[in-house]
Amino acid sequence: MTKRTFGVIGLAVMGENLALNVESRGFPIAVYNRTASKTEEFMATKAQGKDIKPAYSLEEFVQTLERPRKILVMVKAGAPVDAVIQQLKPLLEEGDMIIDGGNSLYEDTERRTNELEPTGLGFMGMGVSGGEEGALHGPSLMPGGTASAYQELEPILTKIAAQVDDGPCVTYIGPRGAGHYVKMVHNGIEYGDMQLIAEAYDLLKKGLNLSNEQLHEVFADWNQTDELNSFLIEITADIFRKKDDQTDGHLIDYILDSAGQKGTGRWTVVSSLELGVPIPTIYAAVNARVISGYKDERISASKELTGITGKFDGDVNEYINKIRDALYCSKMCSYAQGMALIAKASAEYDYNINLPEVARIWKGGCIIKAGFLGKINKAFSDNPSLPNLLLAPEFKQSILDRQQAWRDVLILANSLGIPIPAFSASLDYFDSYRSDRLPQNLTQAQRDYFGAHTYERTDKPRGEFFHTEWMQG
């Protein structure tokens, strides 16, 4: 029997599609799923006639693979990944490698890498973005972990990744948990992006009273611009065109306004707090999903808590353009926050992450792919020590040119009582970052007053700390 080049464990939708992707690039593969009936179903349908070898035990699966074995694990994050690793370890030999392609917490990937590398096994935590279609036709891949394992895997990964004008959407992110860290922040940016688009939709629909047909036209037009061309804007335009198959209306109007989440956004917020990096747009997006879950309470509250019920009486087309500009400015802030967090984590954890490459591999195959990622790549390539994306010449000028429209949109939302937490957080971030003096001098005075926490002085060198006996007058 001819040995298989690559193996996939876990045949849920993402596992199936990645297996089909690998096989379609000319690599014979083996597949295994804990539930044998799932393997049988896959072989009888999607895998029929393809160069895919099913296995019905891990021992059989491992024996079908050529050495060094390359095994992609696509099971639920957490304990299931650990269980598969423990089952595989006694069956593998030095130089074999395991790739965790799920949305694992980067700290788990750190632990697994540290446990497996001393045994002679390679381990990679690889972020995979692009959803079902990306997995099948070409995702954005963010592998981190054992460097030698990546070298072995590179010929396969570069073939299965999405392809853009400057190469495949994959690069070695860094050691240990670097790949899953970048994927986590990618998802945090995705949360921010989706919430900002949702707020723009709310303003256009509730504020400007646009129909679904008009919303489709607006988002389709925005997707043709250099600033907003992106996968998320594209699918948003499509969503407004979809008719409901149970009524005469559009499906969007019958979807419950309670959003789910799988944890990566929350992890991003927690990490930002631990590292001391402000990401208010992403935090607002996570919080918006949380409060959306209080549907019954919100219905009850809406009957008792009356707010402003103003009516828009301005120029509709003018404000469509202003909302577009506010969306772009806010999106820049979301990406700036994410890239700043990655940079801080890279320094803190010795990941040595290449920020221009991160922006480049997000240009295709992934959920946050956008036209302006090329500009982000260029900004960090031109100035590797750039402290914040907002300071890159092009992005700086873009915001300065649009900030009045941005502010006008927030005024409009407030006057109509429409919540826009991510738009507001983005503008607050911009205004805070550009302020040479914030009111935290009072905060430090208060902390010193009640807890003797000390403070620094503006007229003394940084690093000198002082305490005052405030009660003595």
Short mmCIF file of C-alpha atoms in Angstrom, two decimals:
data_model
loop_
_atom_site.label_atom_id
_atom_site.label_comp_id
_atom_site.label_asym_id
_atom_site.label_seq_id
_atom_site.Cartn_x
_atom_site.Cartn_y
_atom_site.Cartn_z
CA MET A 1 0.00 0.00 0.00
CA THR A 2 1.23 3.49 -0.92
CA LYS A 3 1.86 5.57 2.18
CA ARG A 4 -0.15 8.75 2.62
CA THR A 5 1.56 12.16 2.61
CA PHE A 6 -0.81 13.82 5.08
CA GLY A 7 -3.40 12.83 7.67
CA VAL A 8 -6.51 14.54 9.04
CA ILE A 9 -8.20 13.63 12.33
CA GLY A 10 -11.72 15.01 12.77
CA LEU A 11 -14.28 15.13 9.99
CA ALA A 12 -16.60 17.94 10.96
CA VAL A 13 -17.14 20.49 8.20
CA MET A 14 -13.76 22.25 8.56
CA GLY A 15 -11.86 18.94 8.80
CA GLU A 16 -13.65 17.52 5.77
CA ASN A 17 -13.02 20.60 3.66
CA LEU A 18 -9.35 20.88 4.61
CA ALA A 19 -8.91 17.18 3.78
CA LEU A 20 -10.49 17.74 0.36
CA ASN A 21 -8.33 20.83 -0.16
CA VAL A 22 -5.10 18.92 0.60
CA GLU A 23 -6.10 16.04 -1.68
CA SER A 24 -7.03 18.41 -4.50
CA ARG A 25 -3.47 19.84 -4.46
CA GLY A 26 -2.01 16.44 -5.28
CA PHE A 27 -1.24 15.08 -1.80
CA PRO A 28 -2.63 11.61 -1.00
CA ILE A 29 -4.17 11.69 2.46
CA ALA A 30 -5.57 9.51 5.23
CA VAL A 31 -8.54 10.46 7.39
CA TYR A 32 -9.83 9.30 10.77
CA ASN A 33 -12.84 10.24 12.86
CA ARG A 34 -13.67 8.91 16.32
CA THR A 35 -17.16 8.03 15.10
CA ALA A 36 -16.70 5.48 12.32
CA SER A 37 -20.07 6.24 10.73
CA LYS A 38 -18.90 9.80 10.05
CA THR A 39 -15.86 8.46 8.19
CA GLU A 40 -18.05 6.09 6.19
CA GLU A 41 -20.44 8.91 5.26
CA PHE A 42 -17.55 11.13 4.16
CA MET A 43 -16.04 8.38 2.01
CA ALA A 44 -19.40 7.62 0.39
CA THR A 45 -20.13 11.24 -0.49
CA LYS A 46 -17.60 14.07 -0.69
CA ALA A 47 -14.51 11.82 -0.76
CA GLN A 48 -15.84 9.38 -3.32
CA GLY A 49 -13.33 8.80 -6.15
CA LYS A 50 -10.62 10.86 -4.47
CA ASP A 51 -7.16 9.80 -3.29
CA ILE A 52 -8.26 9.54 0.34
CA LYS A 53 -7.64 6.52 2.56
CA PRO A 54 -10.04 6.01 5.48
CA ALA A 55 -8.83 4.52 8.76
CA TYR A 56 -11.02 3.16 11.53
CA SER A 57 -8.48 3.11 14.34
CA LEU A 58 -5.67 5.49 15.27
CA GLU A 59 -3.17 2.64 14.93
CA GLU A 60 -4.29 1.99 11.35
CA PHE A 61 -4.33 5.73 10.63
CA VAL A 62 -0.76 6.26 11.85
CA GLN A 63 0.56 3.25 9.94
CA THR A 64 -0.82 4.57 6.64
CA LEU A 65 1.28 7.77 6.85
CA GLU A 66 4.76 8.23 5.42
CA ARG A 67 7.48 9.48 7.74
CA PRO A 68 7.88 12.03 9.09
CA ARG A 69 4.16 11.84 9.73
CA LYS A 70 2.14 15.03 9.29
CA ILE A 71 -1.15 14.92 11.18
CA LEU A 72 -3.73 17.72 11.24
CA VAL A 73 -6.06 17.55 14.25
CA MET A 74 -9.45 19.20 13.66
CA VAL A 75 -11.39 18.53 16.86
CA LYS A 76 -13.05 20.81 19.40
CA ALA A 77 -10.61 23.03 21.30
CA GLY A 78 -9.68 22.19 24.87
CA ALA A 79 -9.77 18.70 26.39
CA PRO A 80 -10.56 16.90 23.09
CA VAL A 81 -7.27 18.15 21.59
CA ASP A 82 -5.33 16.94 24.63
CA ALA A 83 -7.08 13.58 24.44
CA VAL A 84 -6.12 13.07 20.79
CA ILE A 85 -2.51 14.07 21.48
CA GLN A 86 -2.25 11.60 24.36
CA GLN A 87 -3.65 8.83 22.16
CA LEU A 88 -1.23 9.66 19.34
CA LYS A 89 1.98 10.03 21.37
CA PRO A 90 2.74 6.33 21.90
CA LEU A 91 2.05 5.63 18.23
CA LEU A 92 4.40 8.26 16.79
CA GLU A 93 8.17 8.40 16.29
CA GLU A 94 10.78 11.11 16.55
CA GLY A 95 10.32 13.78 13.90
CA ASP A 96 6.61 13.17 13.42
CA MET A 97 4.45 16.25 13.80
CA ILE A 98 0.99 17.14 15.03
CA ILE A 99 -0.86 20.26 13.86
CA ASP A 100 -3.76 21.61 15.90
CA GLY A 101 -5.90 23.47 13.36
CA GLY A 102 -8.72 24.43 15.73
CA ASN A 103 -9.35 27.67 17.60
CA SER A 104 -7.28 26.71 20.62
CA LEU A 105 -6.28 29.18 23.30
CA TYR A 106 -2.67 30.18 22.66
CA GLU A 107 -1.72 29.31 26.25
CA ASP A 108 -2.82 25.70 25.62
CA THR A 109 -0.66 25.68 22.50
CA GLU A 110 2.30 26.98 24.53
CA ARG A 111 1.85 24.12 26.99
CA ARG A 112 1.47 21.47 24.32
CA THR A 113 4.52 22.65 22.40
CA ASN A 114 6.63 22.63 25.57
CA GLU A 115 5.42 19.11 26.39
CA LEU A 116 5.92 17.60 22.94
CA GLU A 117 9.16 19.14 21.68
CA PRO A 118 11.36 17.42 24.32
CA THR A 119 9.95 14.05 23.16
CA GLY A 120 11.23 14.66 19.64
CA LEU A 121 7.79 15.33 18.20
CA GLY A 122 6.98 18.51 16.34
CA PHE A 123 3.87 20.47 17.28
CA MET A 124 2.17 23.35 15.56
CA GLY A 125 -0.81 25.44 16.57
CA MET A 126 -2.23 26.72 13.30
CA GLY A 127 -4.95 29.31 12.99
CA VAL A 128 -7.24 28.66 10.03
CA SER A 129 -9.47 31.47 8.78
CA GLY A 130 -11.96 31.52 5.96
CA GLY A 131 -14.82 29.39 7.17
CA GLU A 132 -16.06 26.41 5.22
CA GLU A 133 -15.39 27.88 1.79
CA GLY A 134 -11.91 29.03 2.73
CA ALA A 135 -11.01 25.62 4.14
CA LEU A 136 -12.07 23.98 0.87
CA HIS A 137 -10.69 26.43 -1.67
CA GLY A 138 -7.87 28.24 0.16
CA PRO A 139 -7.80 29.65 3.70
CA SER A 140 -5.50 32.08 5.42
CA LEU A 141 -3.19 29.98 7.59
CA MET A 142 -1.35 31.16 10.72
CA PRO A 143 1.01 28.36 11.85
CA GLY A 144 3.18 28.69 14.93
CA GLY A 145 5.21 26.20 16.94
CA THR A 146 8.17 23.99 16.08
CA ALA A 147 10.18 25.72 13.34
CA SER A 148 11.48 22.46 11.85
CA ALA A 149 7.93 21.15 11.62
CA TYR A 150 6.91 24.20 9.61
CA GLN A 151 9.78 23.59 7.18
CA GLU A 152 8.46 20.07 6.58
CA LEU A 153 4.90 21.31 6.20
CA GLU A 154 5.60 24.38 4.09
CA PRO A 155 5.32 22.67 0.67
CA ILE A 156 1.81 21.50 1.58
CA LEU A 157 0.64 24.63 3.40
CA THR A 158 1.70 26.97 0.61
CA LYS A 159 -0.33 24.92 -1.85
CA ILE A 160 -3.55 24.73 0.19
CA ALA A 161 -3.53 28.37 1.34
CA ALA A 162 -5.34 31.15 -0.49
CA GLN A 163 -3.22 32.71 -3.23
CA VAL A 164 -2.90 36.48 -3.64
CA ASP A 165 -0.79 38.72 -5.87
CA ASP A 166 2.25 38.54 -3.57
CA GLY A 167 2.14 34.87 -2.62
CA PRO A 168 0.27 32.25 -0.60
CA CYS A 169 -1.61 33.41 2.49
CA VAL A 170 0.58 31.52 4.93
CA THR A 171 3.79 32.27 6.76
CA TYR A 172 5.62 30.93 9.81
CA ILE A 173 4.24 33.16 12.56
CA GLY A 174 6.65 32.23 15.34
CA PRO A 175 7.41 29.71 18.09
CA ARG A 176 5.05 28.00 20.54
CA GLY A 177 1.65 29.72 20.70
CA ALA A 178 2.39 32.50 18.19
CA GLY A 179 0.11 31.15 15.46
CA HIS A 180 -2.90 30.73 17.68
CA TYR A 181 -2.22 34.11 19.30
CA VAL A 182 -2.37 35.85 15.92
CA LYS A 183 -5.52 33.89 15.02
CA MET A 184 -7.09 34.96 18.33
CA VAL A 185 -6.41 38.62 17.60
CA HIS A 186 -7.57 38.12 14.01
CA ASN A 187 -10.89 36.99 15.47
CA GLY A 188 -10.93 39.98 17.83
CA ILE A 189 -10.53 42.31 14.85
CA GLU A 190 -13.28 40.33 13.14
CA TYR A 191 -15.58 40.97 16.11
CA GLY A 192 -14.84 44.70 15.85
CA ASP A 193 -15.34 44.76 12.10
CA MET A 194 -18.67 42.94 12.29
CA GLN A 195 -19.99 45.16 15.07
CA LEU A 196 -19.01 48.33 13.20
CA ILE A 197 -20.82 47.12 10.09
CA ALA A 198 -23.86 46.24 12.21
CA GLU A 199 -23.89 49.74 13.68
CA ALA A 200 -23.64 51.30 10.22
CA TYR A 201 -26.61 49.14 9.19
CA ASP A 202 -28.59 50.27 12.25
CA LEU A 203 -27.93 53.93 11.45
CA LEU A 204 -28.89 53.50 7.81
CA LYS A 205 -32.06 51.51 8.56
CA LYS A 206 -33.39 53.13 11.75
CA GLY A 207 -31.83 56.52 11.31
CA LEU A 208 -32.11 57.17 7.58
CA ASN A 209 -35.03 54.76 7.04
CA LEU A 210 -33.42 52.90 4.12
CA SER A 211 -35.16 49.81 2.75
CA ASN A 212 -33.40 46.48 2.42
CA GLU A 213 -33.10 47.06 -1.33
CA GLN A 214 -31.43 50.41 -0.65
CA LEU A 215 -29.17 48.84 1.99
CA HIS A 216 -28.06 46.27 -0.58
CA GLU A 217 -27.20 49.06 -3.03
CA VAL A 218 -25.31 51.09 -0.40
CA PHE A 219 -23.15 48.19 0.79
CA ALA A 220 -22.57 46.98 -2.77
CA ASP A 221 -21.37 50.50 -3.66
CA TRP A 222 -19.16 50.67 -0.58
CA ASN A 223 -17.59 47.36 -1.54
CA GLN A 224 -16.35 48.98 -4.76
CA THR A 225 -14.34 51.59 -2.85
CA ASP A 226 -10.67 51.26 -1.94
CA GLU A 227 -11.48 52.02 1.70
CA LEU A 228 -14.24 49.48 2.38
CA ASN A 229 -13.71 46.73 -0.19
CA SER A 230 -13.78 43.56 1.92
CA PHE A 231 -15.28 40.13 2.37
CA LEU A 232 -17.54 41.27 5.22
CA ILE A 233 -18.93 44.25 3.27
CA GLU A 234 -19.49 41.99 0.26
CA ILE A 235 -21.49 39.39 2.18
CA THR A 236 -23.42 42.13 3.99
CA ALA A 237 -24.63 43.44 0.64
CA ASP A 238 -25.72 39.91 -0.28
CA ILE A 239 -27.59 39.43 3.01
CA PHE A 240 -29.92 42.38 2.35
CA ARG A 241 -31.00 40.84 -0.96
CA LYS A 242 -31.98 37.44 0.47
CA LYS A 243 -35.74 36.83 0.54
CA ASP A 244 -37.30 34.77 3.33
CA ASP A 245 -38.67 31.41 2.18
CA GLN A 246 -41.40 31.43 4.87
CA THR A 247 -42.80 34.93 4.36
CA ASP A 248 -43.00 37.61 1.70
CA GLY A 249 -40.25 39.66 3.35
CA HIS A 250 -36.48 39.65 3.59
CA LEU A 251 -34.78 37.07 5.79
CA ILE A 252 -32.69 39.67 7.68
CA ASP A 253 -35.86 41.08 9.30
CA TYR A 254 -36.77 37.69 10.81
CA ILE A 255 -33.40 36.85 12.38
CA LEU A 256 -33.34 37.24 16.18
CA ASP A 257 -31.03 40.03 17.34
CA SER A 258 -29.09 37.86 19.82
CA ALA A 259 -25.52 37.09 18.70
CA GLY A 260 -23.39 34.13 19.71
CA GLN A 261 -19.66 33.85 20.29
CA LYS A 262 -17.15 31.05 20.72
CA GLY A 263 -14.65 32.73 23.03
CA THR A 264 -11.85 34.13 20.87
CA GLY A 265 -13.14 37.69 21.20
CA ARG A 266 -13.26 37.36 24.97
CA TRP A 267 -9.76 35.83 25.00
CA THR A 268 -8.50 38.82 23.00
CA VAL A 269 -9.94 41.24 25.56
CA VAL A 270 -8.45 39.28 28.47
CA SER A 271 -5.02 39.22 26.83
CA SER A 272 -5.16 42.95 26.12
CA LEU A 273 -5.86 43.64 29.79
CA GLU A 274 -3.01 41.37 30.87
CA LEU A 275 -0.58 43.09 28.50
CA GLY A 276 -1.92 46.61 29.09
CA VAL A 277 -2.88 47.33 25.48
CA PRO A 278 -6.06 49.35 24.84
CA ILE A 279 -8.48 47.72 22.39
CA PRO A 280 -11.77 49.53 23.14
CA THR A 281 -13.37 48.87 19.74
CA ILE A 282 -12.91 45.12 20.12
CA TYR A 283 -14.08 45.25 23.73
CA ALA A 284 -17.20 47.16 22.68
CA ALA A 285 -17.89 44.53 20.03
CA VAL A 286 -17.62 41.67 22.54
CA ASN A 287 -19.81 43.56 25.00
CA ALA A 288 -22.40 44.23 22.28
CA ARG A 289 -22.77 40.50 21.68
CA VAL A 290 -23.11 39.90 25.41
CA ILE A 291 -25.85 42.51 25.88
CA SER A 292 -27.65 41.27 22.76
CA GLY A 293 -28.17 38.01 24.63
CA TYR A 294 -30.40 39.78 27.15
CA LYS A 295 -33.24 39.79 24.63
CA ASP A 296 -36.13 39.24 27.06
CA GLU A 297 -34.81 41.86 29.49
CA ARG A 298 -34.34 44.34 26.65
CA ILE A 299 -37.91 43.82 25.50
CA SER A 300 -39.17 44.49 29.01
CA ALA A 301 -36.89 47.49 29.49
CA SER A 302 -37.99 49.00 26.17
CA LYS A 303 -41.50 49.34 27.60
CA GLU A 304 -40.34 51.27 30.66
CA LEU A 305 -37.16 53.15 29.73
CA THR A 306 -38.17 55.77 27.22
CA GLY A 307 -35.35 57.37 25.28
CA ILE A 308 -34.97 60.03 22.65
CA THR A 309 -37.16 59.36 19.62
CA GLY A 310 -35.92 62.02 17.25
CA LYS A 311 -36.44 61.93 13.51
CA PHE A 312 -33.77 62.44 10.87
CA ASP A 313 -34.44 65.49 8.71
CA GLY A 314 -31.14 65.94 6.90
CA ASP A 315 -29.81 65.01 3.47
CA VAL A 316 -29.93 61.21 3.17
CA ASN A 317 -27.15 60.91 0.58
CA GLU A 318 -24.91 63.24 2.55
CA TYR A 319 -25.28 61.09 5.66
CA ILE A 320 -24.82 57.84 3.76
CA ASN A 321 -21.40 59.19 2.79
CA LYS A 322 -20.72 60.36 6.35
CA ILE A 323 -21.57 56.92 7.75
CA ARG A 324 -19.25 55.37 5.17
CA ASP A 325 -16.42 57.66 6.31
CA ALA A 326 -17.15 56.99 9.99
CA LEU A 327 -17.11 53.25 9.30
CA TYR A 328 -13.73 53.49 7.60
CA CYS A 329 -12.21 55.57 10.41
CA SER A 330 -13.56 53.17 13.01
CA LYS A 331 -12.28 50.13 11.09
CA MET A 332 -8.82 51.68 11.00
CA CYS A 333 -8.94 51.99 14.77
CA SER A 334 -9.99 48.35 15.16
CA TYR A 335 -7.10 47.12 13.00
CA ALA A 336 -4.68 49.52 14.71
CA GLN A 337 -5.67 48.11 18.10
CA GLY A 338 -5.27 44.52 16.93
CA MET A 339 -1.86 45.10 15.36
CA ALA A 340 -0.67 46.95 18.48
CA LEU A 341 -1.74 43.99 20.62
CA ILE A 342 0.10 41.53 18.38
CA ALA A 343 3.22 43.70 18.53
CA LYS A 344 3.12 43.84 22.34
CA ALA A 345 2.57 40.08 22.66
CA SER A 346 5.40 39.43 20.20
CA ALA A 347 7.80 41.42 22.38
CA GLU A 348 6.45 40.02 25.67
CA TYR A 349 6.50 36.36 24.60
CA ASP A 350 9.54 36.44 22.26
CA TYR A 351 7.42 35.48 19.25
CA ASN A 352 9.31 37.72 16.78
CA ILE A 353 6.15 38.18 14.71
CA ASN A 354 6.52 39.89 11.33
CA LEU A 355 3.66 42.42 11.25
CA PRO A 356 3.86 43.14 7.49
CA GLU A 357 3.58 39.40 6.83
CA VAL A 358 0.58 39.11 9.15
CA ALA A 359 -1.21 41.82 7.16
CA ARG A 360 -0.18 40.16 3.89
CA ILE A 361 -1.55 36.69 4.73
CA TRP A 362 -4.88 38.24 5.72
CA LYS A 363 -5.32 39.64 2.18
CA GLY A 364 -6.98 36.45 0.96
CA GLY A 365 -8.95 33.49 2.21
CA CYS A 366 -9.93 34.90 5.58
CA ILE A 367 -12.97 36.58 7.11
CA ILE A 368 -11.26 39.95 7.59
CA LYS A 369 -9.67 40.11 4.15
CA ALA A 370 -9.92 43.68 2.94
CA GLY A 371 -8.49 45.91 0.25
CA PHE A 372 -6.68 48.14 2.72
CA LEU A 373 -4.61 45.26 4.18
CA GLY A 374 -2.10 45.98 1.41
CA LYS A 375 -1.76 49.48 2.86
CA ILE A 376 -1.25 48.03 6.35
CA ASN A 377 1.44 45.73 4.98
CA LYS A 378 3.16 48.71 3.36
CA ALA A 379 2.87 50.86 6.50
CA PHE A 380 4.73 48.33 8.66
CA SER A 381 7.17 47.47 5.86
CA ASP A 382 8.08 51.14 5.42
CA ASN A 383 8.45 51.68 9.17
CA PRO A 384 9.04 48.44 11.16
CA SER A 385 9.14 50.44 14.40
CA LEU A 386 5.76 52.12 13.74
CA PRO A 387 4.14 52.31 17.21
CA ASN A 388 0.58 52.58 15.95
CA LEU A 389 -1.09 52.18 12.57
CA LEU A 390 -2.87 55.53 12.99
CA LEU A 391 0.53 57.26 12.71
CA ALA A 392 1.28 55.82 9.26
CA PRO A 393 1.10 58.78 6.82
CA GLU A 394 -1.75 57.45 4.67
CA PHE A 395 -3.94 56.31 7.58
CA LYS A 396 -3.25 59.47 9.54
CA GLN A 397 -4.35 61.65 6.65
CA SER A 398 -7.38 59.46 5.95
CA ILE A 399 -8.70 60.00 9.46
CA LEU A 400 -7.87 63.70 9.54
CA ASP A 401 -9.78 64.15 6.28
CA ARG A 402 -12.83 62.26 7.58
CA GLN A 403 -12.97 63.02 11.28
CA GLN A 404 -15.66 65.70 11.00
CA ALA A 405 -17.98 63.25 9.24
CA TRP A 406 -17.12 60.70 11.95
CA ARG A 407 -18.11 63.14 14.69
CA ASP A 408 -21.28 64.16 12.85
CA VAL A 409 -22.38 60.52 12.73
CA LEU A 410 -21.97 60.13 16.49
CA ILE A 411 -24.00 63.29 17.03
CA LEU A 412 -26.71 61.92 14.76
CA ALA A 413 -26.80 58.56 16.56
CA ASN A 414 -27.01 60.24 19.97
CA SER A 415 -29.80 62.55 18.79
CA LEU A 416 -31.81 59.55 17.58
CA GLY A 417 -31.06 57.29 20.54
CA ILE A 418 -29.35 54.65 18.39
CA PRO A 419 -26.58 52.77 20.26
CA ILE A 420 -23.22 52.73 18.46
CA PRO A 421 -20.77 51.41 21.07
CA ALA A 422 -18.00 50.41 18.65
CA PHE A 423 -18.17 53.65 16.64
CA SER A 424 -18.03 55.58 19.92
CA ALA A 425 -15.19 53.48 21.32
CA SER A 426 -13.20 54.00 18.13
CA LEU A 427 -13.53 57.77 18.25
CA ASP A 428 -12.71 57.76 21.96
CA TYR A 429 -9.59 55.73 21.15
CA PHE A 430 -8.56 58.23 18.49
CA ASP A 431 -9.19 61.22 20.75
CA SER A 432 -7.41 59.61 23.70
CA TYR A 433 -4.40 58.53 21.65
CA ARG A 434 -3.96 62.00 20.16
CA SER A 435 -4.28 63.77 23.57
CA ASP A 436 -1.03 64.91 25.15
CA ARG A 437 -2.82 65.27 28.49
CA LEU A 438 -5.58 63.06 29.92
CA PRO A 439 -7.44 63.46 33.24
CA GLN A 440 -5.63 60.56 34.88
CA ASN A 441 -3.57 63.06 36.86
CA LEU A 442 -6.72 63.30 39.01
CA THR A 443 -6.97 59.50 39.10
CA GLN A 444 -3.41 59.31 40.43
CA ALA A 445 -4.15 62.00 43.00
CA GLN A 446 -7.17 60.03 44.20
CA ARG A 447 -5.17 56.79 44.38
CA ASP A 448 -2.48 58.51 46.39
CA TYR A 449 -5.10 60.14 48.65
CA PHE A 450 -6.87 56.92 49.67
CA GLY A 451 -4.10 54.36 49.24
CA ALA A 452 -0.70 56.09 49.21
CA HIS A 453 -0.08 54.67 45.73
CA THR A 454 2.23 57.62 44.84
CA TYR A 455 2.41 59.65 41.65
CA GLU A 456 4.94 61.14 39.23
CA ARG A 457 5.29 64.87 38.61
CA THR A 458 5.29 66.73 35.30
CA ASP A 459 8.23 68.88 36.44
CA LYS A 460 10.43 65.96 37.54
CA PRO A 461 12.12 63.12 35.60
CA ARG A 462 9.97 60.10 34.81
CA GLY A 463 10.50 57.30 37.28
CA GLU A 464 10.57 59.49 40.39
CA PHE A 465 7.56 58.89 42.63
CA PHE A 466 6.02 61.13 45.27
CA HIS A 467 3.45 60.86 48.03
CA THR A 468 1.42 63.59 49.69
CA GLU A 469 -0.33 63.62 53.08
CA TRP A 470 -3.53 65.04 51.61
CA MET A 471 -5.43 65.44 54.90
CA GLN A 472 -2.83 67.85 56.27
CA GLY A 473 -3.94 70.70 54.01
#
